[in-house]
Amino acid sequence: MRSLTAVLRMALAIIVLTVAFLAILLVSVIPIKVRGATLAGWVATWLARSLLRIFAVKVVWANKAIFARHKGFVFPNHISYTDILIMAAFAPVRFLAKAEVAAWPMIGYIGKSIGSVFVKRENKESRTAAREALRHLEPFPPIILFPEGGTGPPGELRPFRYGAFEIVISSGVPFLPCIIDYGDNADAVYWGDENLLQSIFKLLTRSHGQVTATVVPLRPVEPLPDDDPKLLAIAIHGAMEALRQSRTDEAKLIEPGI
């Protein structure tokens, strides 16, 4: 029974994706912005919210005001494709994404339409071009950049690629570190070695109900021109790791009193 329900929800997700794709085809030629974002960006946000509902993923924003007023980069941890939907569901955003995503049916076009930047991380020229593009982007809508460079297993914050910090230092644009915490449901959304459809089907056929993801921000960071990108990456990794651990065992990090 769960498999049949999963197939139906998968079909609904494809229909919603197709509708969003067609809508973006229509609105991409209209030079209108709403609250600083293109119409394509708002359609992408509707798409992300709709897919999260279909996948039964509830998002709790620990401090909406910080996200609402932030202009610049956002640096979340990364374990799943649902991280992308979560970041896009709050309001229009753009992404730094791997180059092969640009060729994915419908998804690639949507990514391009909202102003995402694509990079081949194994190609030096592509990395250089992506850095230059990111340096010259307007800080709003925010740019989502996963400093781990890819998904990692639950319960682990992988080493950061310090090139992300070189970009924010050279451009002087603030960045907002944040943690996406799935609690006990992380294994259900983890995107490991399986392909995207297999990973989605795993989520849709899970025996338990709704997955709850809590997005917790740190304070925005304004990099200085003389900051060392490697040291900044280490410092932010440490802060995000401490925040991640506090979600499971706060007593290991803080206690009451003075």
XYZ file of C-alpha atoms in Angstrom:
258
model
C 0.000 0.000 0.000
C 2.829 2.394 0.835
C 4.402 1.715 -2.564
C 1.177 2.591 -4.393
C 0.803 5.794 -2.378
C 4.434 6.658 -3.114
C 3.892 6.188 -6.844
C 0.829 8.453 -6.771
C 2.698 11.140 -4.822
C 5.637 10.843 -7.218
C 3.251 11.337 -10.146
C 1.758 14.391 -8.425
C 5.258 15.801 -7.888
C 6.023 15.417 -11.605
C 2.767 17.190 -12.506
C 3.567 20.072 -10.139
C 7.110 20.300 -11.550
C 5.731 20.414 -15.096
C 3.231 23.145 -14.217
C 6.001 25.215 -12.586
C 8.258 24.691 -15.610
C 5.552 25.891 -18.010
C 4.762 28.864 -15.782
C 8.422 29.876 -15.684
C 8.601 29.580 -19.473
C 5.814 32.154 -19.640
C 6.953 34.592 -16.944
C 10.688 34.543 -17.715
C 10.163 37.059 -20.515
C 8.292 39.489 -18.245
C 10.735 42.051 -16.760
C 8.834 42.515 -13.512
C 10.106 42.066 -9.978
C 8.006 41.489 -6.883
C 9.684 42.380 -3.571
C 13.044 42.380 -5.329
C 12.726 38.964 -6.999
C 11.712 37.913 -10.490
C 8.416 36.205 -11.212
C 10.391 33.052 -12.057
C 11.907 33.155 -8.586
C 8.461 33.278 -6.973
C 7.228 30.380 -9.114
C 10.270 28.385 -7.982
C 9.382 29.172 -4.365
C 5.825 27.951 -4.950
C 7.262 24.796 -6.520
C 9.550 24.156 -3.527
C 6.715 24.629 -1.041
C 4.431 22.337 -3.048
C 7.020 19.557 -3.327
C 7.758 19.713 0.402
C 4.045 19.229 1.095
C 3.901 16.285 -1.298
C 6.981 14.746 0.319
C 5.492 15.383 3.795
C 8.414 17.540 4.936
C 7.504 20.272 7.409
C 9.926 23.185 7.821
C 10.346 25.118 11.057
C 12.344 28.380 10.817
C 14.034 29.078 14.150
C 14.368 32.795 13.399
C 12.452 33.934 10.341
C 13.448 37.572 10.799
C 17.145 36.825 10.203
C 16.379 35.060 6.924
C 13.838 37.667 5.839
C 16.263 40.591 6.082
C 19.444 38.832 4.921
C 21.076 39.940 1.674
C 24.105 37.990 0.510
C 25.211 34.370 0.709
C 23.665 31.628 2.821
C 25.907 28.716 3.881
C 23.844 25.686 5.021
C 24.961 22.130 5.751
C 23.999 19.615 3.078
C 22.726 16.031 3.351
C 19.789 15.914 0.937
C 17.985 17.285 -2.115
C 15.351 18.417 0.385
C 17.875 21.008 1.648
C 17.514 22.731 -1.720
C 13.717 22.725 -1.520
C 13.835 24.042 2.046
C 16.118 26.942 1.131
C 13.963 27.835 -1.875
C 10.664 27.547 0.021
C 11.139 30.533 2.339
C 11.504 33.095 -0.464
C 13.219 33.349 -3.873
C 16.908 32.407 -3.833
C 19.663 31.416 -6.232
C 22.128 28.537 -5.998
C 25.664 27.546 -6.803
C 25.030 24.109 -8.320
C 27.051 21.410 -10.013
C 27.159 21.739 -13.801
C 25.308 18.497 -14.567
C 22.174 19.872 -12.901
C 21.894 22.397 -15.737
C 21.202 19.492 -18.118
C 18.459 17.890 -16.005
C 15.030 18.036 -17.693
C 12.975 21.007 -16.450
C 15.035 21.362 -13.243
C 18.033 22.709 -15.139
C 15.956 25.323 -16.928
C 14.311 26.413 -13.676
C 17.743 26.767 -12.064
C 18.971 28.954 -14.902
C 15.793 31.055 -14.879
C 16.188 32.010 -11.216
C 19.812 33.082 -11.758
C 21.731 30.094 -10.398
C 25.422 29.664 -11.208
C 26.687 26.268 -12.378
C 30.192 24.907 -11.891
C 32.289 21.877 -12.806
C 34.286 21.531 -9.592
C 36.865 19.296 -11.266
C 37.510 21.945 -13.955
C 39.721 24.898 -13.001
C 38.367 27.200 -15.714
C 34.786 26.457 -14.684
C 35.600 27.173 -11.036
C 37.241 30.479 -11.998
C 34.249 31.504 -14.118
C 31.822 30.585 -11.319
C 33.812 32.618 -8.792
C 33.773 35.662 -11.043
C 30.043 35.309 -11.631
C 29.341 35.010 -7.895
C 31.516 38.024 -7.082
C 29.456 40.240 -9.386
C 25.968 39.039 -8.441
C 23.654 41.397 -6.620
C 23.297 40.252 -2.980
C 19.516 39.817 -3.311
C 17.871 37.389 -3.742
C 20.267 35.449 -1.481
C 22.725 32.982 -2.993
C 22.732 29.504 -1.461
C 26.183 27.952 -1.382
C 26.798 24.632 0.368
C 30.381 24.935 1.692
C 30.741 21.152 2.005
C 30.583 20.987 -1.799
C 28.117 18.086 -1.797
C 25.936 15.912 0.377
C 27.351 14.087 3.363
C 25.921 11.478 5.748
C 23.671 12.476 8.651
C 25.438 13.219 11.901
C 28.507 14.617 10.165
C 29.588 18.031 8.951
C 32.135 17.418 6.231
C 35.202 19.631 5.654
C 34.443 22.952 3.993
C 35.805 24.065 0.642
C 37.509 27.318 1.513
C 36.982 28.705 -2.000
C 33.500 29.691 -0.834
C 35.118 31.915 1.774
C 37.546 33.403 -0.750
C 34.511 34.536 -2.717
C 32.790 36.288 0.187
C 36.043 37.905 1.344
C 36.905 39.263 -2.103
C 33.372 40.529 -2.726
C 32.801 41.819 0.816
C 29.287 40.348 0.789
C 27.851 39.093 4.119
C 27.060 35.424 4.543
C 24.665 33.631 6.863
C 25.719 30.210 8.215
C 22.827 27.953 9.184
C 22.069 24.382 10.147
C 19.263 22.270 8.685
C 18.384 19.764 11.390
C 16.165 16.780 10.564
C 16.381 15.303 14.048
C 15.657 11.567 14.049
C 14.427 11.722 10.431
C 17.780 12.439 8.787
C 18.192 8.918 7.403
C 14.851 9.220 5.576
C 15.982 12.220 3.538
C 19.694 11.419 3.165
C 20.759 11.382 -0.486
C 23.597 8.900 -0.662
C 24.739 6.698 -3.546
C 21.282 6.150 -5.018
C 19.962 8.329 -7.818
C 17.502 11.150 -7.155
C 14.357 9.169 -7.992
C 15.434 6.287 -5.744
C 16.131 8.688 -2.896
C 12.728 10.370 -3.280
C 10.994 6.977 -3.406
C 12.784 6.001 -0.175
C 11.341 9.082 1.501
C 7.853 8.493 0.138
C 7.750 4.863 1.280
C 9.013 5.431 4.820
C 6.880 3.774 7.489
C 6.540 6.880 9.666
C 4.683 10.085 8.866
C 5.848 13.634 8.455
C 9.508 14.656 8.476
C 10.252 17.856 10.382
C 13.263 19.971 9.419
C 14.340 22.881 11.626
C 16.483 25.613 10.072
C 18.618 27.383 12.675
C 20.745 30.413 11.702
C 23.869 31.753 13.325
C 24.578 35.468 13.144
C 25.360 36.935 9.695
C 29.088 37.347 9.108
C 30.584 40.364 7.346
C 34.010 39.282 6.047
C 36.938 41.694 6.112
C 39.358 42.140 3.186
C 42.296 40.838 5.239
C 40.501 37.739 6.542
C 42.264 34.444 5.836
C 39.787 32.226 3.913
C 41.150 29.003 5.405
C 40.947 30.304 8.970
C 37.495 31.744 8.328
C 36.330 28.403 6.935
C 37.677 26.586 10.016
C 36.027 29.081 12.369
C 32.626 28.844 10.648
C 32.873 25.052 10.450
C 33.483 24.980 14.201
C 30.545 27.283 14.916
C 28.183 25.293 12.694
C 29.368 21.996 14.166
C 28.796 23.313 17.688
C 25.299 24.459 16.700
C 24.594 21.095 15.082
C 25.702 19.220 18.201
C 23.656 21.485 20.451
C 20.539 20.293 18.642
C 21.100 16.779 20.043
C 22.925 17.395 23.333
C 22.995 21.011 24.409
C 24.428 20.104 27.823
C 27.747 19.147 26.204
C 28.259 22.765 25.164
C 26.465 25.033 27.618
C 25.036 24.941 31.122
C 23.123 27.411 33.312
C 24.731 29.860 35.713
C 27.824 32.012 35.526
